[in-house]
PDB file of C-alpha atoms and ligand atoms in Angstrom:
ATOM      1  CA  MET A  18     -27.910 -16.407  42.741  1.00  0.00           C
ATOM      2  CA  ARG A  19     -30.573 -17.156  40.175  1.00  0.00           C
ATOM      3  CA  LEU A  20     -31.097 -14.724  37.313  1.00  0.00           C
ATOM      4  CA  SER A  21     -34.579 -13.717  36.327  1.00  0.00           C
ATOM      5  CA  ARG A  22     -35.652 -14.157  32.730  1.00  0.00           C
ATOM      6  CA  ASP A  23     -35.130 -10.444  32.055  1.00  0.00           C
ATOM      7  CA  GLN A  24     -31.667 -10.579  33.572  1.00  0.00           C
ATOM      8  CA  MET A  25     -30.823 -13.571  31.380  1.00  0.00           C
ATOM      9  CA  ILE A  26     -31.898 -11.678  28.277  1.00  0.00           C
ATOM     10  CA  GLU A  27     -29.879  -8.655  29.353  1.00  0.00           C
ATOM     11  CA  ALA A  28     -26.843 -10.801  30.016  1.00  0.00           C
ATOM     12  CA  SER A  29     -27.175 -12.390  26.578  1.00  0.00           C
ATOM     13  CA  TRP A  30     -26.509  -8.924  25.136  1.00  0.00           C
ATOM     14  CA  VAL A  31     -24.051  -7.586  27.687  1.00  0.00           C
ATOM     15  CA  VAL A  32     -21.713 -10.555  27.634  1.00  0.00           C
ATOM     16  CA  PRO A  33     -21.125 -10.707  23.836  1.00  0.00           C
ATOM     17  CA  SER A  34     -20.826  -6.931  23.605  1.00  0.00           C
ATOM     18  CA  THR A  35     -17.981  -7.142  26.100  1.00  0.00           C
ATOM     19  CA  VAL A  36     -16.350 -10.346  24.946  1.00  0.00           C
ATOM     20  CA  ILE A  37     -16.377  -9.606  21.200  1.00  0.00           C
ATOM     21  CA  PRO A  38     -14.421  -6.297  21.442  1.00  0.00           C
ATOM     22  CA  ALA A  39     -12.054  -7.934  23.918  1.00  0.00           C
ATOM     23  CA  VAL A  40     -11.369 -10.777  21.467  1.00  0.00           C
ATOM     24  CA  MET A  41     -10.887  -8.275  18.629  1.00  0.00           C
ATOM     25  CA  LEU A  42      -8.393  -6.331  20.719  1.00  0.00           C
ATOM     26  CA  VAL A  43      -6.451  -9.481  21.465  1.00  0.00           C
ATOM     27  CA  LEU A  44      -6.411 -10.364  17.735  1.00  0.00           C
ATOM     28  CA  ILE A  45      -5.147  -6.888  16.821  1.00  0.00           C
ATOM     29  CA  VAL A  46      -2.342  -7.160  19.358  1.00  0.00           C
ATOM     30  CA  TYR A  47      -1.550 -10.663  18.107  1.00  0.00           C
ATOM     31  CA  ALA A  48      -1.537  -9.571  14.446  1.00  0.00           C
ATOM     32  CA  THR A  49       0.673  -6.584  15.218  1.00  0.00           C
ATOM     33  CA  PHE A  50       3.308  -8.152  17.414  1.00  0.00           C
ATOM     34  CA  ALA A  51       3.246 -11.879  16.659  1.00  0.00           C
ATOM     35  CA  VAL A  52       2.422 -11.852  12.925  1.00  0.00           C
ATOM     36  CA  GLY A  53       3.858  -8.419  12.107  1.00  0.00           C
ATOM     37  CA  VAL A  54       0.779  -7.157  10.257  1.00  0.00           C
ATOM     38  CA  HIS A  55       0.812  -3.399   9.959  1.00  0.00           C
ATOM     39  CA  VAL A  56      -0.305  -0.638   7.659  1.00  0.00           C
ATOM     40  CA  PRO A  57       2.224  -0.303   4.826  1.00  0.00           C
ATOM     41  CA  GLY A  58       3.956   2.939   4.063  1.00  0.00           C
ATOM     42  CA  HIS A  59       5.260   4.274   7.322  1.00  0.00           C
ATOM     43  CA  GLU A  60       8.679   2.708   7.670  1.00  0.00           C
ATOM     44  CA  GLN A  61      10.677   5.846   7.099  1.00  0.00           C
ATOM     45  CA  THR A  62       9.948   9.517   6.754  1.00  0.00           C
ATOM     46  CA  ILE A  63      11.574  12.082   4.481  1.00  0.00           C
ATOM     47  CA  ASP A  64      11.096  15.764   3.762  1.00  0.00           C
ATOM     48  CA  PRO A  65       8.315  15.801   1.130  1.00  0.00           C
ATOM     49  CA  LYS A  66       9.686  19.048  -0.338  1.00  0.00           C
ATOM     50  CA  LEU A  67      13.085  17.481  -0.982  1.00  0.00           C
ATOM     51  CA  VAL A  68      12.078  14.188  -2.646  1.00  0.00           C
ATOM     52  CA  ALA A  69      14.235  14.735  -5.724  1.00  0.00           C
ATOM     53  CA  GLN A  70      17.262  15.446  -3.506  1.00  0.00           C
ATOM     54  CA  THR A  71      16.701  12.533  -1.116  1.00  0.00           C
ATOM     55  CA  ALA A  72      18.169   9.072  -1.752  1.00  0.00           C
ATOM     56  CA  PRO A  73      17.047   6.756  -3.221  1.00  0.00           C
ATOM     57  CA  PHE A  74      14.584   9.072  -4.997  1.00  0.00           C
ATOM     58  CA  THR A  75      17.415  11.068  -6.571  1.00  0.00           C
ATOM     59  CA  ASN A  76      17.491   8.246  -9.111  1.00  0.00           C
ATOM     60  CA  PRO A  77      14.096   6.621  -9.737  1.00  0.00           C
ATOM     61  CA  GLY A  78      14.045   3.482 -11.859  1.00  0.00           C
ATOM     62  CA  VAL A  79      14.323  -0.291 -11.913  1.00  0.00           C
ATOM     63  CA  PHE A  80      17.393  -1.846 -10.298  1.00  0.00           C
ATOM     64  CA  ASP A  81      18.647  -5.427 -10.393  1.00  0.00           C
ATOM     65  CA  ARG A  82      19.599  -6.319  -6.818  1.00  0.00           C
ATOM     66  CA  GLY A  83      20.791  -9.819  -7.767  1.00  0.00           C
ATOM     67  CA  GLY A  84      19.382 -13.269  -7.145  1.00  0.00           C
ATOM     68  CA  GLY A  85      16.148 -12.506  -8.978  1.00  0.00           C
ATOM     69  CA  ASN A  86      15.432  -9.488  -6.772  1.00  0.00           C
ATOM     70  CA  PHE A  87      14.612  -6.144  -8.286  1.00  0.00           C
ATOM     71  CA  GLU A  88      13.903  -2.820  -6.657  1.00  0.00           C
ATOM     72  CA  VAL A  89      11.685  -0.210  -8.241  1.00  0.00           C
ATOM     73  CA  VAL A  90      12.393   3.219  -6.823  1.00  0.00           C
ATOM     74  CA  MET A  91       9.223   5.072  -7.704  1.00  0.00           C
ATOM     75  CA  ILE A  92       7.905   8.585  -7.241  1.00  0.00           C
ATOM     76  CA  GLY A  93       4.224   9.353  -7.563  1.00  0.00           C
ATOM     77  CA  GLN A  94       3.169  12.792  -8.721  1.00  0.00           C
ATOM     78  CA  THR A  95       0.112  14.340 -10.328  1.00  0.00           C
ATOM     79  CA  TRP A  96      -0.530  12.511 -12.615  1.00  0.00           C
ATOM     80  CA  SER A  97       2.120   9.963 -13.305  1.00  0.00           C
ATOM     81  CA  PHE A  98       4.423   7.359 -11.850  1.00  0.00           C
ATOM     82  CA  ASN A  99       8.156   7.648 -12.345  1.00  0.00           C
ATOM     83  CA  PRO A 100       9.031   5.090 -13.681  1.00  0.00           C
ATOM     84  CA  ASN A 101       5.751   4.093 -15.305  1.00  0.00           C
ATOM     85  CA  GLU A 102       6.999   1.073 -17.244  1.00  0.00           C
ATOM     86  CA  ILE A 103       8.854  -1.671 -15.454  1.00  0.00           C
ATOM     87  CA  ARG A 104      10.391  -4.672 -17.237  1.00  0.00           C
ATOM     88  CA  VAL A 105      11.560  -7.697 -15.282  1.00  0.00           C
ATOM     89  CA  PRO A 106      12.172 -11.385 -16.047  1.00  0.00           C
ATOM     90  CA  VAL A 107       9.690 -14.086 -15.059  1.00  0.00           C
ATOM     91  CA  GLY A 108      10.246 -15.222 -11.476  1.00  0.00           C
ATOM     92  CA  SER A 109      11.429 -11.833 -10.211  1.00  0.00           C
ATOM     93  CA  ARG A 110      10.711 -10.558  -6.776  1.00  0.00           C
ATOM     94  CA  VAL A 111      10.079  -6.866  -7.157  1.00  0.00           C
ATOM     95  CA  THR A 112      10.182  -4.498  -4.221  1.00  0.00           C
ATOM     96  CA  PHE A 113       8.518  -1.156  -4.791  1.00  0.00           C
ATOM     97  CA  THR A 114      10.119   1.639  -2.783  1.00  0.00           C
ATOM     98  CA  THR A 115       7.779   4.566  -3.112  1.00  0.00           C
ATOM     99  CA  THR A 116       6.894   8.043  -2.077  1.00  0.00           C
ATOM    100  CA  SER A 117       4.891  10.991  -3.378  1.00  0.00           C
ATOM    101  CA  GLN A 118       6.262  14.394  -4.185  1.00  0.00           C
ATOM    102  CA  ASP A 119       2.976  16.258  -4.003  1.00  0.00           C
ATOM    103  CA  VAL A 120      -0.323  14.807  -2.794  1.00  0.00           C
ATOM    104  CA  ILE A 121      -1.487  11.386  -1.657  1.00  0.00           C
ATOM    105  CA  HIS A 122      -1.551   8.802  -4.429  1.00  0.00           C
ATOM    106  CA  GLY A 123      -2.280   5.100  -4.489  1.00  0.00           C
ATOM    107  CA  LEU A 124      -0.413   2.214  -6.027  1.00  0.00           C
ATOM    108  CA  ARG A 125      -2.168  -0.983  -6.927  1.00  0.00           C
ATOM    109  CA  VAL A 126      -0.459  -3.583  -9.122  1.00  0.00           C
ATOM    110  CA  GLU A 127      -3.004  -5.974 -10.555  1.00  0.00           C
ATOM    111  CA  LYS A 128      -2.846  -9.680  -9.646  1.00  0.00           C
ATOM    112  CA  THR A 129      -0.350  -8.979  -6.845  1.00  0.00           C
ATOM    113  CA  ASN A 130      -0.513  -8.038  -3.184  1.00  0.00           C
ATOM    114  CA  VAL A 131       0.866  -4.561  -3.909  1.00  0.00           C
ATOM    115  CA  ASN A 132      -1.805  -2.160  -2.745  1.00  0.00           C
ATOM    116  CA  MET A 133      -0.503   0.863  -0.935  1.00  0.00           C
ATOM    117  CA  MET A 134      -0.709   4.605  -0.468  1.00  0.00           C
ATOM    118  CA  LEU A 135       2.008   6.966  -1.673  1.00  0.00           C
ATOM    119  CA  ILE A 136       2.075   9.560   1.048  1.00  0.00           C
ATOM    120  CA  PRO A 137       4.144  12.762   0.964  1.00  0.00           C
ATOM    121  CA  GLY A 138       6.926  12.486   3.514  1.00  0.00           C
ATOM    122  CA  GLN A 139       6.722   8.718   3.864  1.00  0.00           C
ATOM    123  CA  ILE A 140       8.589   5.887   2.204  1.00  0.00           C
ATOM    124  CA  GLY A 141       6.416   2.867   1.454  1.00  0.00           C
ATOM    125  CA  ARG A 142       7.574  -0.606   0.515  1.00  0.00           C
ATOM    126  CA  ALA A 143       5.838  -3.668  -0.853  1.00  0.00           C
ATOM    127  CA  THR A 144       7.140  -6.735  -2.650  1.00  0.00           C
ATOM    128  CA  ALA A 145       5.502  -8.813  -5.347  1.00  0.00           C
ATOM    129  CA  HIS A 146       6.639 -12.120  -6.806  1.00  0.00           C
ATOM    130  CA  PHE A 147       5.961 -12.323 -10.547  1.00  0.00           C
ATOM    131  CA  THR A 148       5.771 -15.999 -11.421  1.00  0.00           C
ATOM    132  CA  GLN A 149       3.779 -15.613 -14.648  1.00  0.00           C
ATOM    133  CA  PRO A 150       4.744 -13.689 -17.784  1.00  0.00           C
ATOM    134  CA  GLY A 151       2.412 -10.918 -18.797  1.00  0.00           C
ATOM    135  CA  THR A 152       1.587  -7.271 -18.514  1.00  0.00           C
ATOM    136  CA  TYR A 153       0.388  -6.115 -15.123  1.00  0.00           C
ATOM    137  CA  LEU A 154      -1.406  -2.814 -14.937  1.00  0.00           C
ATOM    138  CA  LEU A 155      -0.461  -0.511 -12.094  1.00  0.00           C
ATOM    139  CA  VAL A 156      -2.850   2.243 -11.182  1.00  0.00           C
ATOM    140  CA  CYS A 157      -3.290   5.134  -8.820  1.00  0.00           C
ATOM    141  CA  HIS A 158      -6.353   4.313  -6.741  1.00  0.00           C
ATOM    142  CA  GLU A 159      -6.474   7.509  -4.715  1.00  0.00           C
ATOM    143  CA  TYR A 160      -8.587  10.264  -6.221  1.00  0.00           C
ATOM    144  CA  CYS A 161      -5.708  12.725  -6.575  1.00  0.00           C
ATOM    145  CA  GLY A 162      -5.157  16.268  -7.722  1.00  0.00           C
ATOM    146  CA  VAL A 163      -4.096  19.770  -6.810  1.00  0.00           C
ATOM    147  CA  SER A 164      -5.843  23.115  -6.898  1.00  0.00           C
ATOM    148  CA  PRO A 165      -7.111  24.620  -9.161  1.00  0.00           C
ATOM    149  CA  VAL A 166      -7.762  21.465 -11.179  1.00  0.00           C
ATOM    150  CA  PRO A 167      -8.251  18.767  -8.580  1.00  0.00           C
ATOM    151  CA  THR A 168      -8.408  15.176  -9.846  1.00  0.00           C
ATOM    152  CA  LEU A 169      -8.437  16.261 -13.506  1.00  0.00           C
ATOM    153  CA  GLY A 170      -5.888  13.630 -14.497  1.00  0.00           C
ATOM    154  CA  HIS A 171      -6.310  10.995 -11.810  1.00  0.00           C
ATOM    155  CA  GLN A 172      -7.733   8.474 -14.256  1.00  0.00           C
ATOM    156  CA  ALA A 173      -4.646   8.913 -16.468  1.00  0.00           C
ATOM    157  CA  MET A 174      -2.250   7.973 -13.685  1.00  0.00           C
ATOM    158  CA  TYR A 175      -1.214   4.443 -14.517  1.00  0.00           C
ATOM    159  CA  GLY A 176       1.659   2.351 -15.751  1.00  0.00           C
ATOM    160  CA  LYS A 177       2.611  -1.266 -16.219  1.00  0.00           C
ATOM    161  CA  VAL A 178       4.897  -4.041 -15.172  1.00  0.00           C
ATOM    162  CA  VAL A 179       5.978  -6.195 -18.107  1.00  0.00           C
ATOM    163  CA  VAL A 180       7.132  -9.642 -17.026  1.00  0.00           C
ATOM    164  CA  GLU A 181       8.882 -11.516 -19.828  1.00  0.00           C
TER     165      GLU A 181
HETATM  166 CU1  CUA B   6      -2.578   9.771  -8.315  1.00  0.00          CU
HETATM  167 CU2  CUA B   6      -4.951   9.285  -8.455  1.00  0.00          CU
END
């Protein structure tokens, strides 16, 4: 069967518009199951009204887990992080175990791969390796607030990681 010129032109659009989404689907499946790439922050769920009574959030803070590993148990709330100052030695691997006790917040730690949402009812985790001394700003990057003063203090919701 020979295609006419018009059919060739049509095929030149139809084929990519079928193949490209199919390739993307395959890549998504590959990334999910073979590489383990997934949206952070949905490993475990808790009752968002009982954050302060639910372990490990009964005791927020910075904990030495040995071998250069630290865990930061952190609660986000309008408009602060608890804890909001974290001190660790150079070379530490720091795992942030997070949730929110009110609305959705963000957590971005500069110069690291920590970039996540703090979602009520969900525990999120992300780990950063601090190989350089310095002060690393951490910020809420979700425009957050509650009625009747929504987002009034969002820009004041920040903290720092001091690596020394
Ligand atoms: Cu919390 Cu913006």
